[in-house]
Amino acid sequence: MTTDVRADLYPTRGPAEMITPRQDPVIWSRPGAPGPVAVKDLQGFERDGFLTVDQLITPDEVAVCHAELDRLIADPAVRADERSIVEPKSQNVRSFFEVHRISEVFARLVADERVVGRARQILGSDVYVHQSRINVKPGFGASGFYWHSDFETWHAEDGLPNMRAVSVSIALTENHDTNGALMIMPGSHKTFLGCAGETPKDNYQQSLKMQDIGTPSDEALTKLADRHGIKLFTGKAGSATWFDCNCMHGSGDNITPYPRSNVFIVFNSVENAAEEPFAAPARRPEFIGARNFTPVR
């Protein structure tokens, strides 16, 4: 009698770092499939792992979203919710998770065809929201997010089997080159870096404040940066950056007076629904890694 062993295409969280070439497509839709992303932009996404849109939402829509963000920050009940993550030192709000469930404003944004239509085109299927959040970086000391691949965590701790997810970061404030903007290593999505170190129980409680497990070594990051370079993403409020789930990315601290707040929406293919974690003792809470696979309509 044999027991089926689940295939793990991307080993991670072992005794040493491991390099695995990407086993999945980057663009999952068939060539010529209709959608809002132009062919040349799809080709750039396949090559680099990202694409930018100078104005995804209008200034009026930005104002509505920003007012809603201010409301969430000021609401004591929202702050007390486990979906709100605060800075360890300042006690300022760092992130709000599952914003499409706690806010009608952001629920409408998720379902906007300008947003979800691009996700469907890149992933070649209907999609659901694996994760949504607003990263709030107020001025004068908001901490950054260290270099990492989102897929490494989503595979290890949420059980996403394949690289068939895409994120969009929509700026609610201007993203300057000085206030902690997103950085990506172009082309890094073509290689999976399995990280060293066993995942502790309830790792998310620490990693949402300051990531440790699931981060690459300095040596590995240096090699990736030497090979791919680093691209910094700036833009006006309303601009957006789409990036592949396996891009090596991060952002620095914001020590300027100018806040940097972006809403992040992670779309996963309904054909890539989360399973059991590949390298963690238990699933993360649903507000971080969804178990509701209902397609966005």
XYZ file of N, CA and C in Angstrom, residues 6-242:
711
model
N 2.379 14.692 -1.400
C 2.084 15.932 -2.099
C 3.359 16.501 -2.712
N 3.274 16.867 -3.988
C 4.437 17.442 -4.663
C 4.700 18.847 -4.138
N 5.950 19.104 -3.819
C 6.381 20.429 -3.387
C 7.388 20.928 -4.413
N 6.918 21.821 -5.282
C 7.775 22.319 -6.347
C 8.816 23.309 -5.851
N 8.598 23.856 -4.653
C 9.444 24.946 -4.174
C 9.830 24.715 -2.708
N 10.813 23.838 -2.467
C 11.215 23.556 -1.081
C 11.788 24.797 -0.402
N 11.419 24.978 0.873
C 11.924 26.097 1.652
C 11.841 25.775 3.131
N 12.454 26.628 3.943
C 12.497 26.511 5.397
C 13.208 25.234 5.848
N 14.253 24.866 5.117
C 15.066 23.716 5.495
C 16.330 24.158 6.215
N 17.300 23.258 6.331
C 18.534 23.595 7.056
C 19.420 24.583 6.311
N 19.233 24.741 4.990
C 20.067 25.659 4.209
C 19.228 26.275 3.098
N 19.691 27.408 2.594
C 19.017 28.030 1.460
C 19.100 27.114 0.236
N 18.039 27.178 -0.597
C 17.986 26.365 -1.810
C 17.527 27.224 -2.976
N 18.152 27.037 -4.130
C 17.759 27.729 -5.351
C 16.970 26.764 -6.225
N 15.768 27.173 -6.641
C 14.938 26.365 -7.531
C 14.491 27.231 -8.704
N 14.780 26.831 -9.938
C 14.258 27.592 -11.074
C 12.730 27.590 -11.054
N 12.140 28.662 -11.507
C 10.686 28.766 -11.537
C 10.112 27.624 -12.376
N 9.097 26.966 -11.846
C 8.460 25.835 -12.507
C 7.147 26.213 -13.188
N 6.719 27.458 -13.039
C 5.403 27.894 -13.506
C 5.517 29.016 -14.521
N 4.482 29.190 -15.353
C 4.455 30.370 -16.222
C 4.403 31.654 -15.396
N 4.701 32.762 -16.047
C 4.520 34.081 -15.437
C 3.183 34.652 -15.892
N 2.935 34.619 -17.206
C 1.641 35.003 -17.772
C 0.879 33.717 -18.073
N -0.279 33.574 -17.454
C -1.026 32.331 -17.555
C -2.097 32.356 -18.643
N -2.480 33.524 -19.104
C -3.511 33.598 -20.139
C -2.906 33.222 -21.486
N -3.741 32.759 -22.392
C -3.265 32.401 -23.733
C -2.886 33.666 -24.497
N -1.941 33.559 -25.419
C -1.552 34.732 -26.210
C -2.749 35.337 -26.934
N -2.875 36.649 -26.861
C -3.968 37.330 -27.521
C -5.256 37.379 -26.743
N -5.258 36.823 -25.526
C -6.476 36.863 -24.714
C -6.844 38.317 -24.408
N -8.132 38.664 -24.463
C -8.525 40.057 -24.233
C -8.300 40.475 -22.785
N -8.093 41.781 -22.597
C -7.908 42.317 -21.259
C -7.334 43.716 -21.328
N -7.273 44.382 -20.191
C -6.821 45.781 -20.171
C -5.318 45.985 -20.307
N -4.519 44.919 -20.199
C -3.060 45.061 -20.278
C -2.620 44.861 -21.722
N -1.886 45.835 -22.262
C -1.391 45.755 -23.630
C -0.351 44.643 -23.766
N -0.197 44.129 -24.987
C 0.723 43.023 -25.236
C 2.146 43.374 -24.789
N 2.613 44.588 -25.109
C 3.980 44.968 -24.744
C 4.159 45.025 -23.224
N 3.085 45.406 -22.518
C 3.170 45.445 -21.055
C 3.166 44.042 -20.465
N 2.423 43.132 -21.080
C 2.472 41.736 -20.650
C 3.867 41.156 -20.880
N 4.466 41.514 -22.000
C 5.825 41.029 -22.283
C 6.806 41.576 -21.256
N 6.634 42.850 -20.880
C 7.491 43.423 -19.846
C 7.284 42.761 -18.505
N 6.033 42.430 -18.195
C 5.737 41.745 -16.934
C 6.386 40.363 -16.920
N 6.302 39.665 -18.022
C 6.914 38.341 -18.096
C 8.423 38.428 -17.902
N 9.035 39.459 -18.476
C 10.489 39.619 -18.392
C 10.939 40.112 -17.018
N 10.286 41.159 -16.524
C 10.753 41.853 -15.322
C 10.017 41.450 -14.049
N 8.764 40.988 -14.195
C 7.974 40.616 -13.027
C 7.077 41.718 -12.521
N 6.983 42.834 -13.241
C 6.146 43.939 -12.782
C 5.695 44.796 -13.957
N 4.669 45.590 -13.725
C 4.258 46.638 -14.647
C 3.668 47.775 -13.827
N 3.757 48.980 -14.364
C 3.265 50.153 -13.657
C 2.148 50.817 -14.460
N 1.242 51.469 -13.731
C 0.161 52.244 -14.329
C 0.215 53.628 -13.690
N 0.416 54.656 -14.513
C 0.630 55.997 -13.973
C -0.587 56.521 -13.201
N -1.797 56.191 -13.670
C -2.995 56.591 -12.938
C -4.041 55.494 -13.073
N -4.069 54.610 -12.081
C -5.059 53.539 -12.087
C -6.403 54.051 -11.594
N -6.386 54.893 -10.560
C -7.621 55.504 -10.064
C -7.469 57.021 -10.089
N -8.578 57.721 -10.169
C -8.574 59.172 -10.357
C -8.290 59.902 -9.045
N -7.928 61.187 -9.126
C -7.734 61.965 -7.892
C -8.957 61.976 -6.990
N -10.154 62.036 -7.561
C -11.369 62.004 -6.733
C -11.495 60.668 -6.017
N -11.161 59.590 -6.690
C -11.229 58.268 -6.063
C -10.153 58.124 -4.993
N -8.990 58.679 -5.240
C -7.939 58.678 -4.221
C -8.428 59.385 -2.965
N -9.100 60.539 -3.149
C -9.587 61.299 -1.997
C -10.571 60.484 -1.172
N -11.451 59.738 -1.842
C -12.414 58.883 -1.131
C -11.678 57.791 -0.355
N -10.695 57.159 -0.994
C -9.936 56.094 -0.336
C -9.125 56.633 0.841
N -8.542 57.805 0.658
C -7.718 58.365 1.733
C -8.581 58.762 2.925
N -9.769 59.304 2.657
C -10.683 59.640 3.748
C -11.098 58.379 4.504
N -11.285 57.299 3.772
C -11.634 56.036 4.420
C -10.467 55.515 5.258
N -9.246 55.669 4.758
C -8.075 55.287 5.544
C -8.004 56.091 6.838
N -8.241 57.386 6.756
C -8.233 58.226 7.962
C -9.294 57.758 8.952
N -10.446 57.349 8.423
C -11.514 56.866 9.311
C -11.078 55.585 10.025
N -10.458 54.682 9.283
C -10.010 53.425 9.887
C -8.967 53.673 10.968
N -8.016 54.572 10.682
C -6.968 54.864 11.655
C -7.554 55.452 12.934
N -8.603 56.265 12.792
C -9.180 56.956 13.950
C -10.185 56.109 14.729
N -10.589 54.977 14.189
C -11.636 54.166 14.816
C -11.005 53.248 15.868
N -11.313 53.429 17.152
C -10.713 52.577 18.192
C -11.039 51.095 18.019
N -12.246 50.807 17.526
C -12.631 49.409 17.346
C -11.786 48.743 16.272
N -11.478 49.479 15.212
C -10.633 48.934 14.149
C -9.215 48.736 14.662
N -8.715 49.707 15.379
C -7.353 49.596 15.925
C -7.232 48.397 16.863
N -8.272 48.117 17.630
C -8.238 47.015 18.591
C -8.400 45.652 17.929
N -8.835 45.632 16.678
C -9.049 44.385 15.950
C -7.709 43.714 15.654
N -7.682 42.381 15.652
C -6.434 41.666 15.386
C -5.913 41.914 13.982
N -6.767 42.424 13.107
C -6.336 42.717 11.741
C -5.530 44.006 11.635
N -5.431 44.751 12.716
C -4.604 45.956 12.760
C -3.262 45.625 13.405
N -2.190 45.964 12.711
C -0.836 45.697 13.190
C -0.198 47.034 13.538
N 0.375 47.139 14.740
C 0.965 48.408 15.170
C 2.478 48.282 15.255
N 3.153 49.431 15.079
C 4.603 49.475 15.194
C 5.008 49.144 16.636
N 6.013 48.274 16.827
C 6.430 47.902 18.188
C 6.872 49.090 19.044
N 7.548 50.068 18.424
C 8.078 51.185 19.205
C 7.078 52.330 19.336
N 6.616 52.845 18.206
C 5.766 54.043 18.230
C 4.325 53.742 18.588
N 3.894 52.487 18.379
C 2.504 52.078 18.559
C 1.582 52.724 17.525
N 2.151 53.278 16.460
C 1.347 53.744 15.335
C 0.901 52.549 14.504
N -0.219 52.681 13.821
C -0.699 51.606 12.968
C 0.288 51.377 11.827
N 0.681 50.131 11.633
C 1.604 49.729 10.559
C 0.826 49.201 9.354
N -0.163 48.342 9.614
C -0.936 47.730 8.533
C -2.354 47.443 9.003
N -3.284 47.529 8.080
C -4.634 46.988 8.252
C -4.786 45.837 7.266
N -5.195 44.673 7.760
C -5.424 43.531 6.889
C -6.917 43.341 6.627
N -7.197 42.611 5.561
C -8.563 42.268 5.142
C -9.423 43.530 4.980
N -8.823 44.561 4.379
C -9.535 45.841 4.273
C -10.749 45.740 3.365
N -10.758 44.784 2.431
C -11.926 44.651 1.564
C -13.115 44.039 2.313
N -12.876 43.545 3.525
C -13.981 43.018 4.338
C -14.407 43.986 5.442
N -13.531 44.893 5.812
C -13.908 45.843 6.868
C -14.319 47.199 6.301
N -14.224 47.349 4.977
C -14.524 48.641 4.361
C -15.218 48.450 3.023
N -16.385 49.045 2.859
C -17.094 49.010 1.577
C -16.308 49.745 0.498
N -15.627 50.807 0.885
C -14.835 51.575 -0.086
C -13.793 50.680 -0.742
N -13.062 49.925 0.059
C -12.010 49.085 -0.496
C -12.573 47.802 -1.106
N -13.737 47.370 -0.677
C -14.399 46.244 -1.344
C -14.742 46.615 -2.784
N -15.219 47.840 -2.992
C -15.526 48.290 -4.354
C -14.259 48.404 -5.195
N -13.178 48.844 -4.580
C -11.918 48.954 -5.317
C -11.438 47.589 -5.789
N -11.523 46.588 -4.922
C -11.097 45.229 -5.279
C -11.865 44.714 -6.496
N -13.160 44.992 -6.546
C -14.014 44.470 -7.611
C -14.029 45.351 -8.852
N -13.337 46.486 -8.813
C -13.284 47.388 -9.963
C -12.578 46.684 -11.121
N -13.169 46.745 -12.303
C -12.612 46.025 -13.447
C -11.214 46.518 -13.819
N -10.896 47.766 -13.531
C -9.539 48.256 -13.783
C -8.517 47.503 -12.935
N -8.977 46.993 -11.803
C -8.105 46.276 -10.866
C -8.178 44.774 -11.121
N -9.343 44.191 -10.922
C -9.463 42.732 -11.016
C -9.297 42.250 -12.450
N -9.621 43.084 -13.436
C -9.467 42.666 -14.829
C -8.028 42.380 -15.197
N -7.099 43.186 -14.685
C -5.685 42.940 -14.948
C -5.226 41.643 -14.289
N -5.736 41.381 -13.093
C -5.365 40.137 -12.410
C -5.841 38.923 -13.194
N -7.081 38.967 -13.671
C -7.603 37.835 -14.461
C -6.765 37.616 -15.718
N -6.373 38.712 -16.358
C -5.603 38.589 -17.598
C -4.225 37.989 -17.340
N -3.558 38.421 -16.303
C -2.224 37.894 -15.991
C -2.302 36.433 -15.561
N -3.311 36.090 -14.753
C -3.392 34.745 -14.170
C -4.214 33.771 -15.005
N -4.907 34.268 -16.017
C -5.598 33.385 -16.952
C -6.778 32.633 -16.384
N -7.450 33.222 -15.394
C -8.585 32.537 -14.761
C -9.340 33.539 -13.902
N -10.456 33.082 -13.353
C -11.070 33.849 -12.283
C -10.118 33.899 -11.093
N -10.300 34.917 -10.257
C -9.388 35.120 -9.130
C -10.182 35.385 -7.859
N -9.554 35.121 -6.735
C -10.099 35.518 -5.437
C -9.030 36.316 -4.704
N -9.421 36.974 -3.627
C -8.477 37.781 -2.853
C -7.820 36.890 -1.802
N -6.539 36.640 -1.999
C -5.794 35.872 -0.992
C -5.478 36.736 0.216
N -5.235 38.015 -0.040
C -4.904 38.933 1.058
C -5.134 40.367 0.582
N -5.632 41.204 1.478
C -5.660 42.650 1.209
C -5.184 43.369 2.462
N -4.537 44.507 2.243
C -4.031 45.259 3.387
C -3.705 46.682 2.953
N -3.636 47.559 3.909
C -3.071 48.890 3.689
C -1.824 48.982 4.546
N -0.707 49.274 3.915
C 0.516 49.542 4.651
C 0.605 51.043 4.875
N 0.601 51.446 6.129
C 0.617 52.852 6.506
C 2.034 53.197 6.973
N 2.644 54.125 6.301
C 3.980 54.559 6.724
C 3.932 56.047 7.047
N 3.481 56.397 8.241
C 3.528 57.808 8.613
C 4.968 58.287 8.684
N 5.160 59.588 8.622
C 6.506 60.135 8.634
C 7.203 59.978 9.969
N 8.488 60.277 9.968
C 9.318 60.314 11.178
C 9.437 58.954 11.867
N 9.817 57.941 11.078
C 10.238 56.715 11.738
C 9.468 55.454 11.467
N 8.525 55.458 10.498
C 7.827 54.211 10.177
C 8.831 53.204 9.615
N 8.766 51.980 10.108
C 9.751 50.981 9.702
C 9.387 50.354 8.365
N 10.410 49.850 7.682
C 10.225 49.276 6.363
C 9.891 47.798 6.410
N 9.947 47.182 5.236
C 9.669 45.762 5.074
C 10.893 45.143 4.401
N 11.537 44.195 5.089
C 12.820 43.676 4.624
C 12.622 42.862 3.344
N 13.715 42.642 2.622
C 13.677 41.900 1.366
C 13.052 40.515 1.548
N 12.152 40.172 0.646
C 11.498 38.864 0.715
C 10.752 38.594 -0.589
N 10.429 37.349 -0.808
C 9.471 36.922 -1.832
C 8.166 36.595 -1.128
N 7.081 37.233 -1.541
C 5.784 36.918 -0.938
C 5.439 35.444 -1.109
N 5.740 34.908 -2.299
C 5.370 33.513 -2.543
C 6.066 32.573 -1.570
N 7.283 32.898 -1.173
C 7.969 32.031 -0.212
C 7.122 31.863 1.050
N 6.567 32.966 1.538
C 5.724 32.897 2.738
C 4.381 32.256 2.425
N 3.770 32.645 1.321
C 2.444 32.105 0.999
C 2.498 30.600 0.720
N 3.610 30.137 0.171
C 3.805 28.708 -0.069
C 4.065 27.987 1.248
N 5.024 28.509 2.015
C 5.428 27.850 3.256
C 4.323 27.864 4.305
N 3.666 29.016 4.486
C 2.771 29.195 5.634
C 1.293 29.196 5.289
N 0.941 29.448 4.004
C -0.473 29.456 3.601
C -0.840 28.291 2.699
N 0.152 27.658 2.074
C -0.131 26.492 1.246
C -0.483 26.780 -0.201
N -0.058 27.925 -0.760
C -0.254 28.135 -2.194
C 0.698 27.205 -2.952
N 0.174 26.310 -3.785
C 1.055 25.327 -4.414
C 1.906 25.872 -5.550
N 1.354 26.821 -6.323
C 2.037 27.309 -7.515
C 2.154 28.826 -7.517
N 3.063 29.321 -8.370
C 3.241 30.768 -8.531
C 2.179 31.291 -9.500
N 0.968 31.390 -8.992
C -0.142 31.871 -9.824
C -0.929 32.927 -9.055
N -0.190 33.879 -8.498
C -0.778 34.987 -7.748
C -0.067 36.272 -8.158
N -0.782 37.385 -8.046
C -0.225 38.675 -8.421
C -0.710 39.726 -7.436
N 0.157 40.677 -7.140
C -0.178 41.766 -6.217
C -0.265 43.079 -6.975
N -1.116 43.967 -6.472
C -1.119 45.342 -6.950
C -0.982 46.264 -5.750
N -0.090 47.231 -5.875
C 0.117 48.260 -4.858
C -0.385 49.575 -5.436
N -1.429 50.135 -4.829
C -2.034 51.375 -5.309
C -1.705 52.481 -4.319
N -1.077 53.532 -4.813
C -0.625 54.621 -3.954
C -1.800 55.499 -3.520
N -1.937 55.681 -2.213
C -2.932 56.603 -1.664
C -2.301 57.936 -1.292
N -0.977 57.953 -1.249
C -0.197 59.185 -1.082
C 0.901 59.137 -2.131
N 1.548 60.243 -2.392
C 2.655 60.207 -3.340
C 3.776 59.341 -2.771
N 4.303 58.475 -3.626
C 5.449 57.637 -3.270
C 6.703 58.308 -3.800
N 7.478 58.918 -2.900
C 8.720 59.581 -3.267
C 9.867 58.570 -3.249
N 11.012 59.004 -3.718
C 12.186 58.129 -3.623
C 12.808 58.163 -2.242
N 12.217 58.952 -1.331
C 12.788 59.121 0.004
C 11.888 58.643 1.136
N 10.627 58.292 0.856
C 9.710 57.995 1.965
C 9.307 56.528 2.047
N 10.244 55.663 1.703
C 10.015 54.231 1.908
C 9.282 53.552 0.782
N 9.581 53.935 -0.463
C 8.883 53.360 -1.613
C 9.311 51.917 -1.866
N 8.492 51.229 -2.645
C 8.719 49.839 -3.012
C 9.976 49.697 -3.868
N 10.752 48.648 -3.600
C 11.901 48.280 -4.425
C 11.736 46.825 -4.869
N 12.052 46.566 -6.137
C 11.971 45.215 -6.702
C 13.254 44.929 -7.470
N 13.709 43.678 -7.416
C 14.822 43.229 -8.242
C 14.248 42.665 -9.536
N 14.364 43.396 -10.662
C 13.743 42.953 -11.922
C 14.278 41.597 -12.379
N 13.372 40.695 -12.708
C 13.759 39.366 -13.165
C 13.961 38.352 -12.063
N 13.920 38.804 -10.826
C 14.130 37.867 -9.704
C 12.995 36.864 -9.564
N 11.849 37.135 -10.192
C 10.699 36.230 -10.096
C 10.934 34.913 -10.824
N 12.014 34.849 -11.627
C 12.276 33.624 -12.389
C 13.024 32.563 -11.564
N 13.456 32.933 -10.367
C 14.199 32.015 -9.492
C 13.571 32.018 -8.107
N 13.332 30.830 -7.573
C 12.794 30.726 -6.211
C 13.934 30.483 -5.245
N 14.001 31.334 -4.223
C 15.014 31.186 -3.180
C 14.351 30.605 -1.941
N 14.593 29.332 -1.696
C 14.100 28.703 -0.486
C 14.945 29.112 0.701
N 14.304 29.617 1.743
C 15.027 30.178 2.885
C 15.367 29.108 3.920
N 16.357 29.411 4.735
C 16.788 28.498 5.793
C 16.058 28.818 7.089
N 15.811 27.799 7.887
C 15.224 28.003 9.206
C 13.814 27.466 9.317
N 13.572 26.729 10.353
C 12.254 26.134 10.585
C 11.259 27.202 11.020
N 10.023 27.078 10.548
C 8.977 28.046 10.884
C 8.455 27.787 12.297
N 8.564 28.764 13.192
C 8.024 28.556 14.542
C 6.501 28.643 14.549
N 5.907 28.138 15.606
C 4.460 28.231 15.770
C 4.050 29.699 15.862
N 2.940 30.022 15.195
C 2.392 31.386 15.214
C 3.426 32.419 14.802
N 4.212 32.062 13.797
C 5.254 32.968 13.306
C 4.685 34.302 12.831
N 3.436 34.281 12.356
C 2.841 35.500 11.808
C 2.787 36.625 12.836
N 2.660 36.292 14.108
C 2.547 37.331 15.132
C 3.788 38.209 15.191
N 4.937 37.617 14.892
C 6.183 38.375 14.837
C 6.447 38.920 13.447
N 6.193 38.091 12.423
C 6.599 38.468 11.064
C 5.823 39.667 10.534
N 4.598 39.886 11.002
C 3.827 41.035 10.527
C 4.382 42.345 11.063
N 5.127 42.269 12.152
C 5.744 43.473 12.721
C 7.179 43.648 12.243
N 7.912 42.544 12.188
C 9.288 42.584 11.697
C 9.649 41.171 11.253
N 9.843 40.979 9.942
C 10.057 39.652 9.405
C 11.466 39.167 9.690
N 11.582 37.893 10.055
C 12.866 37.265 10.302
C 12.927 35.948 9.539
N 12.136 34.960 9.981
C 12.041 33.703 9.256
C 11.439 33.977 7.875
N 12.039 33.365 6.843
C 11.555 33.592 5.483
C 12.257 34.729 4.775
N 13.344 35.236 5.350
C 14.127 36.269 4.683
C 15.455 35.675 4.207
N 15.921 36.124 3.046
C 17.160 35.576 2.490
C 18.383 36.051 3.258
N 19.475 35.341 3.064
C 20.747 35.736 3.661
C 21.309 36.946 2.922
N 22.230 37.642 3.579
C 22.902 38.773 2.933
C 23.633 38.326 1.670
N 24.235 37.148 1.728
C 24.984 36.645 0.579
C 24.065 36.403 -0.614
N 22.903 35.797 -0.358
C 21.959 35.522 -1.442
C 21.393 36.814 -2.020
N 21.092 37.763 -1.156
C 20.563 39.046 -1.627
C 21.598 39.796 -2.456
N 22.842 39.730 -2.058
C 23.900 40.400 -2.814
C 24.022 39.806 -4.209
N 23.976 38.479 -4.311
C 24.055 37.831 -5.623
C 22.865 38.206 -6.496
N 21.663 38.230 -5.908
C 20.474 38.593 -6.677
C 20.545 40.042 -7.144
N 20.970 40.929 -6.249
C 21.063 42.342 -6.617
C 22.132 42.567 -7.682
N 23.263 41.874 -7.577
C 24.308 41.992 -8.591
C 23.799 41.514 -9.956
N 22.979 40.470 -9.933
C 22.484 39.892 -11.191
C 21.357 40.720 -11.793
N 20.447 41.207 -10.946
C 19.209 41.806 -11.453
C 19.130 43.318 -11.282
N 19.907 43.884 -10.369
C 19.742 45.287 -10.054
C 18.528 45.511 -9.170
N 18.285 46.777 -8.830
C 17.165 47.149 -7.960
C 16.422 48.318 -8.601
N 15.125 48.171 -8.740
C 14.256 49.211 -9.292
C 13.427 49.823 -8.176
N 13.425 51.155 -8.092
C 12.647 51.881 -7.095
C 11.400 52.437 -7.757
N 10.240 52.262 -7.108
C 8.962 52.663 -7.686
C 8.418 53.900 -6.980
N 8.331 54.972 -7.731
C 7.739 56.202 -7.220
C 6.523 56.537 -8.069
N 5.693 57.453 -7.581
C 4.540 57.843 -8.369
C 3.554 58.663 -7.568
N 2.685 59.329 -8.289
C 1.646 60.133 -7.670
C 0.594 59.242 -7.018
N -0.176 59.826 -6.112
C -1.327 59.107 -5.561
C -2.249 58.707 -6.709
N -2.700 57.461 -6.686
C -3.521 56.925 -7.761
C -2.753 56.059 -8.731
N -1.415 56.130 -8.697
C -0.601 55.253 -9.533
C -0.557 53.853 -8.920
N -0.115 52.889 -9.709
C -0.133 51.504 -9.226
C 1.035 50.719 -9.804
N 1.486 49.737 -9.045
C 2.495 48.785 -9.496
C 1.947 47.380 -9.312
N 1.931 46.625 -10.393
C 1.579 45.207 -10.346
C 2.866 44.404 -10.305
